[in-house]
Amino acid sequence: MSNKIILFSIVALTFGSFALAYEPAPIQDFCVADPNSSVKVNGVSCKNPMQVQAEDFFFSGLHLRGNTSNAVGSRVTPVFAAQLPGLNTMGISMVRIDYAPWGINPPHTHPRATEILMVLEGTLQVGFVTSNPDNRHVSKVLQKGDVFVFPVGLVHYQRNVGNGHAVVIAALSSQNPGAITIANAVFGANPPIASDVLSRAFQVDKTVVDQLQAKF
Ligand SMILES: *[C@@H]1O[C@H](CO)[C@@H](O)[C@H](O)[C@H]1NC(C)=O
Ligand SMILES: *[C@@H]1O[C@H](CO)[C@@H](O)[C@H](O)[C@H]1NC(C)=O
């Protein structure tokens, strides 16, 4: 083996294990979450497979409209491992999102998941922003039946640009994707981030920062 090939193999193995580090591949048919177990693992420990029932792989309720009477005019109904125990260790989950007319799902990121979204009803403008230094805004208007993907970790949002209700179903590549809503994390941190830090970061007056911190 030449040195080049050995080096390539080492690089491939290293990056291969990085890819697996995201959500480990299952090493059994299933590992239905046992919420009663006090054992701490990466995920939730498994229920005895002999006691597993069809109900453990089942969730009912995504036909129901989420309540969008809130400041942003949208509602996410999650189907993560916490709602559907059979998703534990499977590296996948689902949400329904409802939008009031002109409602938004504010800019946020999922630290552990890529998201693929399909419009069931309505017209949505969607977008994500690439990482530094480009911060390119990739955006598109979607109609019923359209599908769009938000790459893992990138800040993204959706806005209902129609006068009617809008609804989407999205799948995410983690049993527990996590969500960091930018405004809430930055201006609603508890305890707060010092206002002079935010004032300088956002290049605005401290009074503007105080106003924003008061809202979150
Ligand atoms: C958890 O414990 C409660 C009370 O003992 C029991 O009713 C329930 O079935 C348990 N859940 C699972 C998933 O084992
Ligand atoms: C929707 O949420 C609002 C605000 O929390 C609440 O006042 C209202 O009763 C809810 N509507 C339904 C149908 O649950």
PDB file of C-alpha atoms and ligand atoms in Angstrom:
ATOM      1  CA  MET A   1       0.000   0.000   0.000  1.00  0.00           C
ATOM      2  CA  SER A   2       1.369   3.401  -0.868  1.00  0.00           C
ATOM      3  CA  ASN A   3       1.456   6.101   1.804  1.00  0.00           C
ATOM      4  CA  LYS A   4      -1.212   7.965  -0.131  1.00  0.00           C
ATOM      5  CA  ILE A   5      -3.649   5.060   0.076  1.00  0.00           C
ATOM      6  CA  ILE A   6      -2.941   4.555   3.792  1.00  0.00           C
ATOM      7  CA  LEU A   7      -3.526   8.258   4.446  1.00  0.00           C
ATOM      8  CA  PHE A   8      -6.763   8.161   2.435  1.00  0.00           C
ATOM      9  CA  SER A   9      -7.962   5.125   4.439  1.00  0.00           C
ATOM     10  CA  ILE A  10      -7.261   6.873   7.739  1.00  0.00           C
ATOM     11  CA  VAL A  11      -9.141   9.988   6.587  1.00  0.00           C
ATOM     12  CA  ALA A  12     -12.085   7.888   5.341  1.00  0.00           C
ATOM     13  CA  LEU A  13     -12.282   5.953   8.636  1.00  0.00           C
ATOM     14  CA  THR A  14     -12.079   9.150  10.677  1.00  0.00           C
ATOM     15  CA  PHE A  15     -14.857  10.880   8.756  1.00  0.00           C
ATOM     16  CA  GLY A  16     -16.884   7.669   8.640  1.00  0.00           C
ATOM     17  CA  SER A  17     -16.971   7.540  12.424  1.00  0.00           C
ATOM     18  CA  PHE A  18     -17.862  11.239  12.570  1.00  0.00           C
ATOM     19  CA  ALA A  19     -20.905  10.567  10.403  1.00  0.00           C
ATOM     20  CA  LEU A  20     -21.985   7.736  12.727  1.00  0.00           C
ATOM     21  CA  ALA A  21     -21.491   9.947  15.778  1.00  0.00           C
ATOM     22  CA  TYR A  22     -24.656  11.893  14.848  1.00  0.00           C
ATOM     23  CA  GLU A  23     -27.166   9.183  15.668  1.00  0.00           C
ATOM     24  CA  PRO A  24     -25.792   5.659  16.100  1.00  0.00           C
ATOM     25  CA  ALA A  25     -27.109   2.988  13.745  1.00  0.00           C
ATOM     26  CA  PRO A  26     -29.398   0.489  15.552  1.00  0.00           C
ATOM     27  CA  ILE A  27     -27.799  -2.860  16.453  1.00  0.00           C
ATOM     28  CA  GLN A  28     -31.146  -4.608  17.059  1.00  0.00           C
ATOM     29  CA  ASP A  29     -34.593  -4.620  15.414  1.00  0.00           C
ATOM     30  CA  PHE A  30     -35.912  -1.944  17.759  1.00  0.00           C
ATOM     31  CA  CYS A  31     -35.381  -0.371  21.164  1.00  0.00           C
ATOM     32  CA  VAL A  32     -38.780   0.921  22.245  1.00  0.00           C
ATOM     33  CA  ALA A  33     -38.218   3.723  24.752  1.00  0.00           C
ATOM     34  CA  ASP A  34     -38.871   2.752  28.367  1.00  0.00           C
ATOM     35  CA  PRO A  35     -39.703   6.058  30.052  1.00  0.00           C
ATOM     36  CA  ASN A  36     -39.660   4.328  33.478  1.00  0.00           C
ATOM     37  CA  SER A  37     -36.016   3.316  33.279  1.00  0.00           C
ATOM     38  CA  SER A  38     -33.596   5.436  35.276  1.00  0.00           C
ATOM     39  CA  VAL A  39     -30.629   4.158  33.221  1.00  0.00           C
ATOM     40  CA  LYS A  40     -29.023   7.066  31.326  1.00  0.00           C
ATOM     41  CA  VAL A  41     -27.945   6.251  27.774  1.00  0.00           C
ATOM     42  CA  ASN A  42     -27.600   8.225  24.523  1.00  0.00           C
ATOM     43  CA  GLY A  43     -31.349   8.138  23.839  1.00  0.00           C
ATOM     44  CA  VAL A  44     -33.680   6.181  26.121  1.00  0.00           C
ATOM     45  CA  SER A  45     -33.080   2.628  27.358  1.00  0.00           C
ATOM     46  CA  CYS A  46     -35.071  -0.206  25.773  1.00  0.00           C
ATOM     47  CA  LYS A  47     -38.292  -1.747  26.949  1.00  0.00           C
ATOM     48  CA  ASN A  48     -38.205  -5.570  27.220  1.00  0.00           C
ATOM     49  CA  PRO A  49     -38.748  -6.618  23.541  1.00  0.00           C
ATOM     50  CA  MET A  50     -41.145  -9.377  24.650  1.00  0.00           C
ATOM     51  CA  GLN A  51     -43.469  -6.743  26.129  1.00  0.00           C
ATOM     52  CA  VAL A  52     -43.484  -4.511  23.047  1.00  0.00           C
ATOM     53  CA  GLN A  53     -46.910  -3.896  21.475  1.00  0.00           C
ATOM     54  CA  ALA A  54     -48.144  -2.374  18.197  1.00  0.00           C
ATOM     55  CA  GLU A  55     -49.139   0.707  20.247  1.00  0.00           C
ATOM     56  CA  ASP A  56     -45.431   1.360  20.905  1.00  0.00           C
ATOM     57  CA  PHE A  57     -44.929   2.051  17.175  1.00  0.00           C
ATOM     58  CA  PHE A  58     -48.073   4.121  16.800  1.00  0.00           C
ATOM     59  CA  PHE A  59     -49.156   7.753  17.185  1.00  0.00           C
ATOM     60  CA  SER A  60     -52.557   9.192  16.432  1.00  0.00           C
ATOM     61  CA  GLY A  61     -53.368  12.869  16.116  1.00  0.00           C
ATOM     62  CA  LEU A  62     -51.617  14.454  13.119  1.00  0.00           C
ATOM     63  CA  HIS A  63     -55.014  14.969  11.469  1.00  0.00           C
ATOM     64  CA  LEU A  64     -55.726  17.587  14.167  1.00  0.00           C
ATOM     65  CA  ARG A  65     -55.060  21.260  13.470  1.00  0.00           C
ATOM     66  CA  GLY A  66     -52.560  22.876  15.882  1.00  0.00           C
ATOM     67  CA  ASN A  67     -53.586  25.980  17.807  1.00  0.00           C
ATOM     68  CA  THR A  68     -51.962  28.949  16.024  1.00  0.00           C
ATOM     69  CA  SER A  69     -53.329  31.633  18.408  1.00  0.00           C
ATOM     70  CA  ASN A  70     -49.917  32.834  19.553  1.00  0.00           C
ATOM     71  CA  ALA A  71     -47.431  35.641  18.821  1.00  0.00           C
ATOM     72  CA  VAL A  72     -45.952  33.990  15.709  1.00  0.00           C
ATOM     73  CA  GLY A  73     -49.131  32.439  14.252  1.00  0.00           C
ATOM     74  CA  SER A  74     -47.878  28.864  13.911  1.00  0.00           C
ATOM     75  CA  ARG A  75     -47.841  25.609  15.863  1.00  0.00           C
ATOM     76  CA  VAL A  76     -45.552  22.589  15.660  1.00  0.00           C
ATOM     77  CA  THR A  77     -47.077  19.234  16.679  1.00  0.00           C
ATOM     78  CA  PRO A  78     -44.111  16.899  17.311  1.00  0.00           C
ATOM     79  CA  VAL A  79     -43.922  13.141  16.861  1.00  0.00           C
ATOM     80  CA  PHE A  80     -40.518  12.513  18.428  1.00  0.00           C
ATOM     81  CA  ALA A  81     -39.355   9.543  20.555  1.00  0.00           C
ATOM     82  CA  ALA A  82     -41.069  11.221  23.537  1.00  0.00           C
ATOM     83  CA  GLN A  83     -44.441  10.949  21.746  1.00  0.00           C
ATOM     84  CA  LEU A  84     -43.775   7.676  19.862  1.00  0.00           C
ATOM     85  CA  PRO A  85     -41.518   5.346  21.917  1.00  0.00           C
ATOM     86  CA  GLY A  86     -40.776   3.070  18.912  1.00  0.00           C
ATOM     87  CA  LEU A  87     -38.743   5.928  17.354  1.00  0.00           C
ATOM     88  CA  ASN A  88     -36.029   5.472  19.989  1.00  0.00           C
ATOM     89  CA  THR A  89     -32.646   4.783  18.239  1.00  0.00           C
ATOM     90  CA  MET A  90     -34.287   5.003  14.754  1.00  0.00           C
ATOM     91  CA  GLY A  91     -32.795   8.377  13.765  1.00  0.00           C
ATOM     92  CA  ILE A  92     -36.039   9.720  12.348  1.00  0.00           C
ATOM     93  CA  SER A  93     -39.129  11.672  13.435  1.00  0.00           C
ATOM     94  CA  MET A  94     -42.016  13.760  12.111  1.00  0.00           C
ATOM     95  CA  VAL A  95     -43.919  16.976  12.781  1.00  0.00           C
ATOM     96  CA  ARG A  96     -47.074  18.675  11.594  1.00  0.00           C
ATOM     97  CA  ILE A  97     -46.880  22.470  11.373  1.00  0.00           C
ATOM     98  CA  ASP A  98     -49.960  24.691  11.137  1.00  0.00           C
ATOM     99  CA  TYR A  99     -49.822  28.343  10.080  1.00  0.00           C
ATOM    100  CA  ALA A 100     -52.482  31.015  10.514  1.00  0.00           C
ATOM    101  CA  PRO A 101     -52.802  33.372   7.507  1.00  0.00           C
ATOM    102  CA  TRP A 102     -49.429  35.236   7.321  1.00  0.00           C
ATOM    103  CA  GLY A 103     -48.174  33.275  10.329  1.00  0.00           C
ATOM    104  CA  ILE A 104     -44.482  32.393  10.576  1.00  0.00           C
ATOM    105  CA  ASN A 105     -42.353  29.616  11.993  1.00  0.00           C
ATOM    106  CA  PRO A 106     -39.550  31.925  13.191  1.00  0.00           C
ATOM    107  CA  PRO A 107     -35.853  31.454  12.294  1.00  0.00           C
ATOM    108  CA  HIS A 108     -34.464  28.443  14.155  1.00  0.00           C
ATOM    109  CA  THR A 109     -32.059  25.532  13.743  1.00  0.00           C
ATOM    110  CA  HIS A 110     -32.172  21.820  14.530  1.00  0.00           C
ATOM    111  CA  PRO A 111     -28.766  20.908  15.954  1.00  0.00           C
ATOM    112  CA  ARG A 112     -29.264  17.198  15.229  1.00  0.00           C
ATOM    113  CA  ALA A 113     -31.396  16.918  12.083  1.00  0.00           C
ATOM    114  CA  THR A 114     -31.911  17.639   8.437  1.00  0.00           C
ATOM    115  CA  GLU A 115     -35.582  18.409   7.757  1.00  0.00           C
ATOM    116  CA  ILE A 116     -37.622  17.533   4.665  1.00  0.00           C
ATOM    117  CA  LEU A 117     -40.972  19.293   4.438  1.00  0.00           C
ATOM    118  CA  MET A 118     -44.038  18.805   2.243  1.00  0.00           C
ATOM    119  CA  VAL A 119     -46.866  21.341   1.866  1.00  0.00           C
ATOM    120  CA  LEU A 120     -50.287  19.721   2.355  1.00  0.00           C
ATOM    121  CA  GLU A 121     -52.270  22.934   2.146  1.00  0.00           C
ATOM    122  CA  GLY A 122     -51.597  26.620   1.425  1.00  0.00           C
ATOM    123  CA  THR A 123     -48.676  28.651   0.056  1.00  0.00           C
ATOM    124  CA  LEU A 124     -45.459  29.077   2.030  1.00  0.00           C
ATOM    125  CA  GLN A 125     -42.296  31.071   1.566  1.00  0.00           C
ATOM    126  CA  VAL A 126     -39.420  29.097   3.055  1.00  0.00           C
ATOM    127  CA  GLY A 127     -35.729  29.819   3.416  1.00  0.00           C
ATOM    128  CA  PHE A 128     -32.442  28.914   5.033  1.00  0.00           C
ATOM    129  CA  VAL A 129     -29.144  30.770   5.435  1.00  0.00           C
ATOM    130  CA  THR A 130     -25.750  29.199   4.732  1.00  0.00           C
ATOM    131  CA  SER A 131     -22.989  29.335   7.344  1.00  0.00           C
ATOM    132  CA  ASN A 132     -20.321  32.089   7.640  1.00  0.00           C
ATOM    133  CA  PRO A 133     -18.874  33.915   5.855  1.00  0.00           C
ATOM    134  CA  ASP A 134     -21.344  33.770   2.934  1.00  0.00           C
ATOM    135  CA  ASN A 135     -24.650  33.750   4.849  1.00  0.00           C
ATOM    136  CA  ARG A 136     -26.428  33.191   1.547  1.00  0.00           C
ATOM    137  CA  HIS A 137     -30.208  33.278   1.869  1.00  0.00           C
ATOM    138  CA  VAL A 138     -31.750  30.411  -0.128  1.00  0.00           C
ATOM    139  CA  SER A 139     -35.501  30.965  -0.437  1.00  0.00           C
ATOM    140  CA  LYS A 140     -38.494  29.752  -2.418  1.00  0.00           C
ATOM    141  CA  VAL A 141     -42.283  29.963  -2.507  1.00  0.00           C
ATOM    142  CA  LEU A 142     -43.913  26.523  -2.153  1.00  0.00           C
ATOM    143  CA  GLN A 143     -47.368  25.366  -3.226  1.00  0.00           C
ATOM    144  CA  LYS A 144     -49.408  22.356  -2.217  1.00  0.00           C
ATOM    145  CA  GLY A 145     -47.458  19.147  -2.884  1.00  0.00           C
ATOM    146  CA  ASP A 146     -44.069  20.879  -3.029  1.00  0.00           C
ATOM    147  CA  VAL A 147     -41.136  19.478  -1.047  1.00  0.00           C
ATOM    148  CA  PHE A 148     -38.169  21.416   0.374  1.00  0.00           C
ATOM    149  CA  VAL A 149     -35.152  20.386   2.468  1.00  0.00           C
ATOM    150  CA  PHE A 150     -33.433  22.328   5.272  1.00  0.00           C
ATOM    151  CA  PRO A 151     -29.867  21.018   5.733  1.00  0.00           C
ATOM    152  CA  VAL A 152     -28.826  20.030   9.272  1.00  0.00           C
ATOM    153  CA  GLY A 153     -27.844  22.897  11.569  1.00  0.00           C
ATOM    154  CA  LEU A 154     -28.725  25.784   9.239  1.00  0.00           C
ATOM    155  CA  VAL A 155     -30.997  28.640  10.336  1.00  0.00           C
ATOM    156  CA  HIS A 156     -34.331  28.332   8.524  1.00  0.00           C
ATOM    157  CA  TYR A 157     -37.930  29.594   8.668  1.00  0.00           C
ATOM    158  CA  GLN A 158     -41.326  29.383   6.944  1.00  0.00           C
ATOM    159  CA  ARG A 159     -43.953  32.064   6.337  1.00  0.00           C
ATOM    160  CA  ASN A 160     -47.535  31.586   5.221  1.00  0.00           C
ATOM    161  CA  VAL A 161     -47.887  33.980   2.282  1.00  0.00           C
ATOM    162  CA  GLY A 162     -51.516  33.081   1.585  1.00  0.00           C
ATOM    163  CA  ASN A 163     -54.748  34.373   3.081  1.00  0.00           C
ATOM    164  CA  GLY A 164     -55.802  30.875   4.146  1.00  0.00           C
ATOM    165  CA  HIS A 165     -54.575  28.337   6.660  1.00  0.00           C
ATOM    166  CA  ALA A 166     -51.420  26.424   5.690  1.00  0.00           C
ATOM    167  CA  VAL A 167     -50.231  23.015   6.867  1.00  0.00           C
ATOM    168  CA  VAL A 168     -47.119  20.939   6.271  1.00  0.00           C
ATOM    169  CA  ILE A 169     -45.776  17.543   7.291  1.00  0.00           C
ATOM    170  CA  ALA A 170     -42.026  17.357   7.812  1.00  0.00           C
ATOM    171  CA  ALA A 171     -39.649  14.494   8.578  1.00  0.00           C
ATOM    172  CA  LEU A 172     -36.415  14.973  10.527  1.00  0.00           C
ATOM    173  CA  SER A 173     -33.308  12.786  10.672  1.00  0.00           C
ATOM    174  CA  SER A 174     -33.253  12.400  14.461  1.00  0.00           C
ATOM    175  CA  GLN A 175     -35.563  10.868  17.070  1.00  0.00           C
ATOM    176  CA  ASN A 176     -34.984  14.117  18.994  1.00  0.00           C
ATOM    177  CA  PRO A 177     -33.938  16.869  16.532  1.00  0.00           C
ATOM    178  CA  GLY A 178     -33.757  19.709  19.086  1.00  0.00           C
ATOM    179  CA  ALA A 179     -34.718  23.267  18.161  1.00  0.00           C
ATOM    180  CA  ILE A 180     -32.931  26.544  18.838  1.00  0.00           C
ATOM    181  CA  THR A 181     -35.189  29.499  18.037  1.00  0.00           C
ATOM    182  CA  ILE A 182     -32.773  32.346  17.407  1.00  0.00           C
ATOM    183  CA  ALA A 183     -34.755  35.199  18.998  1.00  0.00           C
ATOM    184  CA  ASN A 184     -35.651  33.188  22.111  1.00  0.00           C
ATOM    185  CA  ALA A 185     -32.136  31.782  22.591  1.00  0.00           C
ATOM    186  CA  VAL A 186     -30.387  35.137  22.110  1.00  0.00           C
ATOM    187  CA  PHE A 187     -32.836  37.580  23.740  1.00  0.00           C
ATOM    188  CA  GLY A 188     -34.618  35.190  26.081  1.00  0.00           C
ATOM    189  CA  ALA A 189     -31.584  33.443  27.613  1.00  0.00           C
ATOM    190  CA  ASN A 190     -32.039  32.704  31.323  1.00  0.00           C
ATOM    191  CA  PRO A 191     -30.152  34.271  33.042  1.00  0.00           C
ATOM    192  CA  PRO A 192     -29.911  36.962  30.321  1.00  0.00           C
ATOM    193  CA  ILE A 193     -26.849  37.553  28.157  1.00  0.00           C
ATOM    194  CA  ALA A 194     -25.404  40.958  29.248  1.00  0.00           C
ATOM    195  CA  SER A 195     -27.039  43.690  27.150  1.00  0.00           C
ATOM    196  CA  ASP A 196     -23.676  45.258  26.233  1.00  0.00           C
ATOM    197  CA  VAL A 197     -22.698  41.937  24.621  1.00  0.00           C
ATOM    198  CA  LEU A 198     -25.887  41.940  22.520  1.00  0.00           C
ATOM    199  CA  SER A 199     -25.704  45.686  21.880  1.00  0.00           C
ATOM    200  CA  ARG A 200     -22.241  45.253  20.368  1.00  0.00           C
ATOM    201  CA  ALA A 201     -23.055  41.990  18.566  1.00  0.00           C
ATOM    202  CA  PHE A 202     -26.149  43.458  16.891  1.00  0.00           C
ATOM    203  CA  GLN A 203     -24.653  46.955  16.538  1.00  0.00           C
ATOM    204  CA  VAL A 204     -27.682  48.652  18.109  1.00  0.00           C
ATOM    205  CA  ASP A 205     -28.356  50.864  21.109  1.00  0.00           C
ATOM    206  CA  LYS A 206     -28.724  49.206  24.534  1.00  0.00           C
ATOM    207  CA  THR A 207     -32.345  50.442  24.739  1.00  0.00           C
ATOM    208  CA  VAL A 208     -33.156  48.354  21.623  1.00  0.00           C
ATOM    209  CA  VAL A 209     -31.614  45.300  23.305  1.00  0.00           C
ATOM    210  CA  ASP A 210     -33.595  46.005  26.505  1.00  0.00           C
ATOM    211  CA  GLN A 211     -36.816  46.170  24.453  1.00  0.00           C
ATOM    212  CA  LEU A 212     -36.020  42.846  22.751  1.00  0.00           C
ATOM    213  CA  GLN A 213     -35.020  41.142  26.018  1.00  0.00           C
ATOM    214  CA  ALA A 214     -38.284  42.300  27.597  1.00  0.00           C
ATOM    215  CA  LYS A 215     -40.240  40.521  24.813  1.00  0.00           C
ATOM    216  CA  PHE A 216     -38.668  37.071  25.281  1.00  0.00           C
TER     217      PHE A 216
HETATM  218  C1  LIG B   1     -44.202   2.595  33.716  1.00  0.00           C
HETATM  219  O1  LIG B   1     -44.618   2.350  35.048  1.00  0.00           O
HETATM  220  C2  LIG B   1     -46.036   2.447  35.214  1.00  0.00           C
HETATM  221  C3  LIG B   1     -46.333   2.302  36.703  1.00  0.00           C
HETATM  222  O2  LIG B   1     -45.659   1.191  37.242  1.00  0.00           O
HETATM  223  C4  LIG B   1     -46.732   1.396  34.353  1.00  0.00           C
HETATM  224  O3  LIG B   1     -48.132   1.510  34.496  1.00  0.00           O
HETATM  225  C5  LIG B   1     -46.356   1.618  32.895  1.00  0.00           C
HETATM  226  O4  LIG B   1     -46.909   0.601  32.088  1.00  0.00           O
HETATM  227  C6  LIG B   1     -44.834   1.616  32.735  1.00  0.00           C
HETATM  228  N1  LIG B   1     -44.499   1.973  31.373  1.00  0.00           N
HETATM  229  C7  LIG B   1     -43.713   1.215  30.598  1.00  0.00           C
HETATM  230  C8  LIG B   1     -43.488   1.705  29.213  1.00  0.00           C
HETATM  231  O5  LIG B   1     -43.197   0.187  30.996  1.00  0.00           O
HETATM  232  C1  LIG B   2     -55.655  28.370  21.560  1.00  0.00           C
HETATM  233  O1  LIG B   2     -54.680  29.041  22.358  1.00  0.00           O
HETATM  234  C2  LIG B   2     -55.168  30.233  22.929  1.00  0.00           C
HETATM  235  C3  LIG B   2     -54.000  30.944  23.594  1.00  0.00           C
HETATM  236  O2  LIG B   2     -53.301  30.092  24.463  1.00  0.00           O
HETATM  237  C4  LIG B   2     -56.287  29.885  23.908  1.00  0.00           C
HETATM  238  O3  LIG B   2     -56.798  31.071  24.500  1.00  0.00           O
HETATM  239  C5  LIG B   2     -57.400  29.162  23.158  1.00  0.00           C
HETATM  240  O4  LIG B   2     -58.388  28.742  24.062  1.00  0.00           O
HETATM  241  C6  LIG B   2     -56.850  27.958  22.407  1.00  0.00           C
HETATM  242  N1  LIG B   2     -57.885  27.418  21.534  1.00  0.00           N
HETATM  243  C7  LIG B   2     -58.219  26.130  21.529  1.00  0.00           C
HETATM  244  C8  LIG B   2     -59.256  25.725  20.560  1.00  0.00           C
HETATM  245  O5  LIG B   2     -57.675  25.311  22.258  1.00  0.00           O
END
